[in-house]
């Protein structure tokens, strides 16, 4: 299959890549760029483990062709922390124990990040809706909801 | 109040937390090696068929394909995890002559990429002779039913009998006897990381396998058996495991096929199962047909119980033999039944093998028993809490011939839940609260695996800078055992969690532990860690005594990095200083200590048991039968809590999984074909469906556990389905004895009830 050129910005870095046109965004992130923080739990858009931000909006990167991200800005979990300084959500996830096996965590964090960017003061229902597309088999979600709530309540403001 | 402990019983961040929230944690799914090939597995589309011929030539000729293997390339070893019993080792993994379920592996391909491997699968030609299949245990056990295995007449795979007391006499004395039939459905584990392995064989004869597992030791040993390698020529590495729940401690197709292919090619081969394969062809919770008969006195005193179970075994034994035993044992839990008789039959069927899943037979037992107890209580006009209190186990109770209960906080749990139920006041219409009591083991004492090693071992090394290397064989699949072990080590040694460098998930470096199943780790690995740390501490204190020269009758201890006289805590030395000198005194050797734990004379099941009571408040829409979970309150006795944050997480996670079992999750089949092998049609709970969760810890001290701790995460899967079924009963007056409790079943039962009323 003929490869095509993809211009893409990932975590503030621009890349020019030659890829097979049928490559999914999740594959390019993981296999071409080595950003394995983004996971894959189903490959059919049903679990949210592969959630990333595409121009600031959440997408399931297993349901997007990489070529659809031409010229776009992609943010993955690897970009949430600033060096050793974790984001408010990351800190809050630690405090609340909002992860266990950790396999859904990257996708959860990306959904939560987008949710708070869009709606800094979400209700509990908003939060539940915001992560409805992300399956977690380990935690039962409530710790994740508490973690997002804590950030929305401003508990981590000084640490940002 | 001064805290008793400096490390445990205080919430701490999971020691793997930062790696997990930054995406840095490397799972098997993330492993890439130079020159790595990608493998795919061809699976049987038929539930029961003879393999007449497999032609792989076209697949081998495809550009990019490096190797194809079939059953002919294997040693044909029938393997199984019940290694002590040859007849229970019945699974070849790559079938040679016969397939027995849809999804059974028949060939595997290694190619330059996944797409090519996938394409090659289509080119493999398998000639099958179709055989008649049998899918239900009650059919399969009949005379003349198609037989899956030559050795198993009437498809009976394992039987189990448990009996104590005089059952006949008990029933004769009973004022009230009732019998019920239940059907417990299957459930998929749905680990977010699917099964997978990267195998790399080198010409020196050594095989390294990265894999997502609950027990690297089991995988090492089982692989050695099927590949005819020495155990220690195989290295299994498993640093992060993306969920297990009972699905990842048997040898799986990804591990076996990637190893075979790699041995053929001397190149690394990676196989990651797709979500669909995961649903169709990995193991699952054991469906059970349950008959329970119970006899009680008018005042609710339990007298006699009889249970008979037929389980849908699927095509192979797997861990199903253990589930068969445990469900029989836990059927009486957590109560005193003066007489009891259990007969369990595990029956082979042409379906995917059923095996271990969180709770391990106990959720089925608890659902059936607790549903029936509420029906009995209702009939006799006794409060559900009262009947449980009257018959509950207590410290010092001996389950005749089976188990000895040391710590038991059941009655305190009942008190707490009674308070909670009262605090809910009068419920709105169509709402009900159901309760269920439960208990669970803290690690099994059984050794069907036939390990010659101690059940758990640990190694502690204290270095010159006071940092402690802790080597453990247990596996953290998300349940948090790494953190628990680091905390136990730090507490015992008198240092901080940050002082511990944990080494796990690597058979080359870590001592043997049987792995994370049956709620073993806190008690068994925890005891081994505590003993190793205690021995290291003893060595350090020898030097401290020599240096401080206290009155010989004084004892020393280390706490918070301070080596001191227990009676005069202000008199002491810095831990760091003592360690430095101690190592110098030992001619420059670091301080090394070992600890191990093997249960001896602890009954038939487990050295210790957790207890608890759960209340579920649910609303049922009478028009649609739709169930909404509102609250779930749990009083929980796990002995001494080690990490409160971890325990809470276990509790909430268990509720989600167990509620799914109770009312949304199922694996419907048609002639052995699973109809919903994807995350859209398989309904596990989403964030929007979770109830509010309240938890009260009831602390007891378990003499057999490290610092008094016992099982904390698995038993919590037991009560929810039963509590939910009782909540539905109290809300609507109908009892559903067939899991999952779907709106259709509720509606149907309501319709029947109304019809009866009209008559
Ligand atoms: S992997 Fe993309 S949604 Fe599941
Ligand atoms: S932490 Fe394991 S799936 Fe969410």
mmCIF file with all atom_site columns, N, CA and C in Angstrom, chain A residues 7 23 32 40-41 46-48 50 61 72 87 90 96 99 124-125 128 131 137 142-143 156:
data_model
loop_
_atom_site.group_PDB
_atom_site.id
_atom_site.type_symbol
_atom_site.label_atom_id
_atom_site.label_alt_id
_atom_site.label_comp_id
_atom_site.label_asym_id
_atom_site.label_entity_id
_atom_site.label_seq_id
_atom_site.pdbx_PDB_ins_code
_atom_site.Cartn_x
_atom_site.Cartn_y
_atom_site.Cartn_z
_atom_site.occupancy
_atom_site.B_iso_or_equiv
_atom_site.pdbx_formal_charge
_atom_site.auth_seq_id
_atom_site.auth_comp_id
_atom_site.auth_asym_id
_atom_site.auth_atom_id
_atom_site.pdbx_PDB_model_num
ATOM 1  N N  . UNK A 1 7   ? 1.247   15.419 8.292  1.00 0.00 ? 7   UNK A N  1
ATOM 2  C CA . UNK A 1 7   ? 1.790   16.475 9.161  1.00 0.00 ? 7   UNK A CA 1
ATOM 3  C C  . UNK A 1 7   ? 0.930   16.528 10.400 1.00 0.00 ? 7   UNK A C  1
ATOM 4  N N  . UNK A 1 23  ? -3.875  3.598  8.491  1.00 0.00 ? 23  UNK A N  1
ATOM 5  C CA . UNK A 1 23  ? -3.413  3.587  9.898  1.00 0.00 ? 23  UNK A CA 1
ATOM 6  C C  . UNK A 1 23  ? -4.329  4.428  10.788 1.00 0.00 ? 23  UNK A C  1
ATOM 7  N N  . UNK A 1 32  ? 4.387   4.569  15.818 1.00 0.00 ? 32  UNK A N  1
ATOM 8  C CA . UNK A 1 32  ? 5.332   5.437  15.112 1.00 0.00 ? 32  UNK A CA 1
ATOM 9  C C  . UNK A 1 32  ? 6.025   6.382  16.084 1.00 0.00 ? 32  UNK A C  1
ATOM 10 N N  . UNK A 1 40  ? -5.350  0.737  24.277 1.00 0.00 ? 40  UNK A N  1
ATOM 11 C CA . UNK A 1 40  ? -6.393  0.254  23.377 1.00 0.00 ? 40  UNK A CA 1
ATOM 12 C C  . UNK A 1 40  ? -7.091  -0.884 24.112 1.00 0.00 ? 40  UNK A C  1
ATOM 13 N N  . UNK A 1 41  ? -8.375  -0.723 24.346 1.00 0.00 ? 41  UNK A N  1
ATOM 14 C CA . UNK A 1 41  ? -9.084  -1.774 25.068 1.00 0.00 ? 41  UNK A CA 1
ATOM 15 C C  . UNK A 1 41  ? -10.074 -2.506 24.197 1.00 0.00 ? 41  UNK A C  1
ATOM 16 N N  . UNK A 1 46  ? -15.564 1.652  21.844 1.00 0.00 ? 46  UNK A N  1
ATOM 17 C CA . UNK A 1 46  ? -16.519 1.369  22.914 1.00 0.00 ? 46  UNK A CA 1
ATOM 18 C C  . UNK A 1 46  ? -15.966 1.525  24.325 1.00 0.00 ? 46  UNK A C  1
ATOM 19 N N  . UNK A 1 47  ? -14.656 1.644  24.495 1.00 0.00 ? 47  UNK A N  1
ATOM 20 C CA . UNK A 1 47  ? -14.130 1.598  25.864 1.00 0.00 ? 47  UNK A CA 1
ATOM 21 C C  . UNK A 1 47  ? -13.453 2.876  26.334 1.00 0.00 ? 47  UNK A C  1
ATOM 22 N N  . UNK A 1 48  ? -13.003 3.699  25.419 1.00 0.00 ? 48  UNK A N  1
ATOM 23 C CA . UNK A 1 48  ? -12.413 4.976  25.813 1.00 0.00 ? 48  UNK A CA 1
ATOM 24 C C  . UNK A 1 48  ? -10.966 4.924  26.260 1.00 0.00 ? 48  UNK A C  1
ATOM 25 N N  . UNK A 1 50  ? -8.431  4.684  24.594 1.00 0.00 ? 50  UNK A N  1
ATOM 26 C CA . UNK A 1 50  ? -7.560  5.328  23.615 1.00 0.00 ? 50  UNK A CA 1
ATOM 27 C C  . UNK A 1 50  ? -7.849  6.813  23.481 1.00 0.00 ? 50  UNK A C  1
ATOM 28 N N  . UNK A 1 61  ? -9.082  7.506  19.712 1.00 0.00 ? 61  UNK A N  1
ATOM 29 C CA . UNK A 1 61  ? -8.068  7.475  18.654 1.00 0.00 ? 61  UNK A CA 1
ATOM 30 C C  . UNK A 1 61  ? -8.067  6.148  17.900 1.00 0.00 ? 61  UNK A C  1
ATOM 31 N N  . UNK A 1 72  ? -3.583  18.752 12.465 1.00 0.00 ? 72  UNK A N  1
ATOM 32 C CA . UNK A 1 72  ? -4.241  18.985 13.760 1.00 0.00 ? 72  UNK A CA 1
ATOM 33 C C  . UNK A 1 72  ? -3.245  18.909 14.912 1.00 0.00 ? 72  UNK A C  1
ATOM 34 N N  . UNK A 1 87  ? -0.196  17.421 36.675 1.00 0.00 ? 87  UNK A N  1
ATOM 35 C CA . UNK A 1 87  ? -1.376  18.278 36.540 1.00 0.00 ? 87  UNK A CA 1
ATOM 36 C C  . UNK A 1 87  ? -2.280  18.084 37.751 1.00 0.00 ? 87  UNK A C  1
ATOM 37 N N  . UNK A 1 90  ? -3.976  14.793 37.674 1.00 0.00 ? 90  UNK A N  1
ATOM 38 C CA . UNK A 1 90  ? -3.081  13.676 38.007 1.00 0.00 ? 90  UNK A CA 1
ATOM 39 C C  . UNK A 1 90  ? -2.881  13.588 39.521 1.00 0.00 ? 90  UNK A C  1
ATOM 40 N N  . UNK A 1 96  ? -7.014  10.341 45.396 1.00 0.00 ? 96  UNK A N  1
ATOM 41 C CA . UNK A 1 96  ? -8.268  9.594  45.536 1.00 0.00 ? 96  UNK A CA 1
ATOM 42 C C  . UNK A 1 96  ? -8.104  8.109  45.208 1.00 0.00 ? 96  UNK A C  1
ATOM 43 N N  . UNK A 1 99  ? -7.448  4.965  40.291 1.00 0.00 ? 99  UNK A N  1
ATOM 44 C CA . UNK A 1 99  ? -6.949  4.027  39.288 1.00 0.00 ? 99  UNK A CA 1
ATOM 45 C C  . UNK A 1 99  ? -6.555  2.775  40.031 1.00 0.00 ? 99  UNK A C  1
ATOM 46 N N  . UNK A 1 124 ? -22.061 16.801 39.579 1.00 0.00 ? 124 UNK A N  1
ATOM 47 C CA . UNK A 1 124 ? -21.705 15.386 39.660 1.00 0.00 ? 124 UNK A CA 1
ATOM 48 C C  . UNK A 1 124 ? -22.237 14.632 38.439 1.00 0.00 ? 124 UNK A C  1
ATOM 49 N N  . UNK A 1 125 ? -23.444 15.021 38.010 1.00 0.00 ? 125 UNK A N  1
ATOM 50 C CA . UNK A 1 125 ? -24.018 14.372 36.830 1.00 0.00 ? 125 UNK A CA 1
ATOM 51 C C  . UNK A 1 125 ? -23.194 14.676 35.580 1.00 0.00 ? 125 UNK A C  1
ATOM 52 N N  . UNK A 1 128 ? -20.216 12.451 35.606 1.00 0.00 ? 128 UNK A N  1
ATOM 53 C CA . UNK A 1 128 ? -20.549 11.075 35.218 1.00 0.00 ? 128 UNK A CA 1
ATOM 54 C C  . UNK A 1 128 ? -20.747 10.983 33.713 1.00 0.00 ? 128 UNK A C  1
ATOM 55 N N  . UNK A 1 131 ? -17.470 11.053 31.677 1.00 0.00 ? 131 UNK A N  1
ATOM 56 C CA . UNK A 1 131 ? -16.639 9.844  31.572 1.00 0.00 ? 131 UNK A CA 1
ATOM 57 C C  . UNK A 1 131 ? -17.485 8.614  31.231 1.00 0.00 ? 131 UNK A C  1
ATOM 58 N N  . UNK A 1 137 ? -12.833 -1.175 34.609 1.00 0.00 ? 137 UNK A N  1
ATOM 59 C CA . UNK A 1 137 ? -13.295 -2.422 35.203 1.00 0.00 ? 137 UNK A CA 1
ATOM 60 C C  . UNK A 1 137 ? -12.845 -2.543 36.654 1.00 0.00 ? 137 UNK A C  1
ATOM 61 N N  . UNK A 1 142 ? -16.358 5.685  41.256 1.00 0.00 ? 142 UNK A N  1
ATOM 62 C CA . UNK A 1 142 ? -16.651 6.739  42.235 1.00 0.00 ? 142 UNK A CA 1
ATOM 63 C C  . UNK A 1 142 ? -15.393 7.496  42.669 1.00 0.00 ? 142 UNK A C  1
ATOM 64 N N  . UNK A 1 143 ? -14.261 6.799  42.756 1.00 0.00 ? 143 UNK A N  1
ATOM 65 C CA . UNK A 1 143 ? -13.024 7.495  43.124 1.00 0.00 ? 143 UNK A CA 1
ATOM 66 C C  . UNK A 1 143 ? -12.615 8.464  42.012 1.00 0.00 ? 143 UNK A C  1
ATOM 67 N N  . UNK A 1 156 ? -6.797  21.964 44.037 1.00 0.00 ? 156 UNK A N  1
ATOM 68 C CA . UNK A 1 156 ? -5.402  21.854 43.579 1.00 0.00 ? 156 UNK A CA 1
ATOM 69 C C  . UNK A 1 156 ? -4.930  23.150 42.928 1.00 0.00 ? 156 UNK A C  1
#
